[in-house]
Amino acid sequence: MFIIRPEQKEDILEISEVNNLAFKGEEEAKLVEAIRASEFFVPELSLVAISNEVIGHILFSIISIETDSGIVPTLGLAPLSVKPEFQNLGIGSALVREGLKKCKELGFEHVVVLGHPNFYSRFGFIPSKTKGIKPPFQVPDEAFMVHELKNGSLDHITGTVKYPPAFDVVS
């Protein structure tokens, strides 16, 4: 049994540990720290799964789509992590579902993710190219995806995703 709630200050070290274990390295934990310290951090969109300890974490932060007519704010989902011994138990899926719900409640209209298509497609993510949204770097088309929290919100938007400087820690 676990609960999902927004991160609290006392969760920060455990969030880093979850990311380090899940990704077998420190890059994602550094990404979370950099985003948390930036103007693009939305505290309500850093969620943890708790079962006596932090066992999972998901972060959505503000990124943008550069279009011919200007900048369109959107959200980036990165990272999603679950401690290895708790993986494949539905915790990551629960974090995605709850996170998307919170994003919508806060009035955001779309989310971008670079991830496993078989996993993220279960939550309504589709290849971004089908909506005219391009990644800022070379990645397989099927791995760079978008999700409309508001139906049709990407219908008249074409452009390239731009990540804020915090993401430079993982590039």
PDB file of N, CA and C in Angstrom, residues 19 26 28 47 71 84 96 98-99 106-107 112 122 127 156:
ATOM      1  N   ASN A  19      15.907   8.322  -7.355  1.00  0.00           N
ATOM      2  CA  ASN A  19      16.389   8.559  -8.723  1.00  0.00           C
ATOM      3  C   ASN A  19      17.731   7.886  -8.975  1.00  0.00           C
ATOM      4  N   GLU A  26      23.630   9.426 -11.059  1.00  0.00           N
ATOM      5  CA  GLU A  26      23.211  10.645 -10.371  1.00  0.00           C
ATOM      6  C   GLU A  26      22.606  11.714 -11.280  1.00  0.00           C
ATOM      7  N   GLU A  28      19.766  12.065 -13.082  1.00  0.00           N
ATOM      8  CA  GLU A  28      18.371  12.447 -12.884  1.00  0.00           C
ATOM      9  C   GLU A  28      18.172  13.165 -11.558  1.00  0.00           C
ATOM     10  N   LEU A  47       5.640  14.948  -7.293  1.00  0.00           N
ATOM     11  CA  LEU A  47       4.860  14.014  -6.477  1.00  0.00           C
ATOM     12  C   LEU A  47       5.694  12.822  -6.050  1.00  0.00           C
ATOM     13  N   ILE A  71       6.425  31.781 -28.197  1.00  0.00           N
ATOM     14  CA  ILE A  71       6.692  30.692 -27.246  1.00  0.00           C
ATOM     15  C   ILE A  71       5.369  30.232 -26.634  1.00  0.00           C
ATOM     16  N   PRO A  84      14.040   0.252  -7.431  1.00  0.00           N
ATOM     17  CA  PRO A  84      14.038  -1.032  -8.149  1.00  0.00           C
ATOM     18  C   PRO A  84      13.197  -2.132  -7.508  1.00  0.00           C
ATOM     19  N   VAL A  96       2.025   8.550 -12.759  1.00  0.00           N
ATOM     20  CA  VAL A  96       1.691   9.226 -14.023  1.00  0.00           C
ATOM     21  C   VAL A  96       0.236   9.674 -14.003  1.00  0.00           C
ATOM     22  N   GLU A  98      -1.845  10.219 -11.466  1.00  0.00           N
ATOM     23  CA  GLU A  98      -2.080  11.297 -10.494  1.00  0.00           C
ATOM     24  C   GLU A  98      -1.410  12.592 -10.964  1.00  0.00           C
ATOM     25  N   GLY A  99      -0.218  12.479 -11.532  1.00  0.00           N
ATOM     26  CA  GLY A  99       0.471  13.664 -12.031  1.00  0.00           C
ATOM     27  C   GLY A  99      -0.292  14.350 -13.150  1.00  0.00           C
ATOM     28  N   LEU A 106      -4.384  22.159 -12.467  1.00  0.00           N
ATOM     29  CA  LEU A 106      -3.674  23.441 -12.396  1.00  0.00           C
ATOM     30  C   LEU A 106      -3.824  24.261 -13.677  1.00  0.00           C
ATOM     31  N   GLY A 107      -4.550  23.723 -14.663  1.00  0.00           N
ATOM     32  CA  GLY A 107      -4.840  24.483 -15.876  1.00  0.00           C
ATOM     33  C   GLY A 107      -3.871  24.294 -17.025  1.00  0.00           C
ATOM     34  N   VAL A 112       4.829  17.007 -22.473  1.00  0.00           N
ATOM     35  CA  VAL A 112       5.799  16.369 -23.364  1.00  0.00           C
ATOM     36  C   VAL A 112       6.610  15.368 -22.540  1.00  0.00           C
ATOM     37  N   ARG A 122      -0.094   4.212 -22.789  1.00  0.00           N
ATOM     38  CA  ARG A 122      -1.221   3.770 -21.954  1.00  0.00           C
ATOM     39  C   ARG A 122      -1.938   4.930 -21.268  1.00  0.00           C
ATOM     40  N   PRO A 127       3.067  10.002 -30.370  1.00  0.00           N
ATOM     41  CA  PRO A 127       4.279  10.626 -30.927  1.00  0.00           C
ATOM     42  C   PRO A 127       4.028  12.106 -31.228  1.00  0.00           C
ATOM     43  N   HIS A 156      -3.384  23.724 -33.266  1.00  0.00           N
ATOM     44  CA  HIS A 156      -2.869  24.836 -34.080  1.00  0.00           C
ATOM     45  C   HIS A 156      -1.475  25.270 -33.626  1.00  0.00           C
TER      46      HIS A 156
END
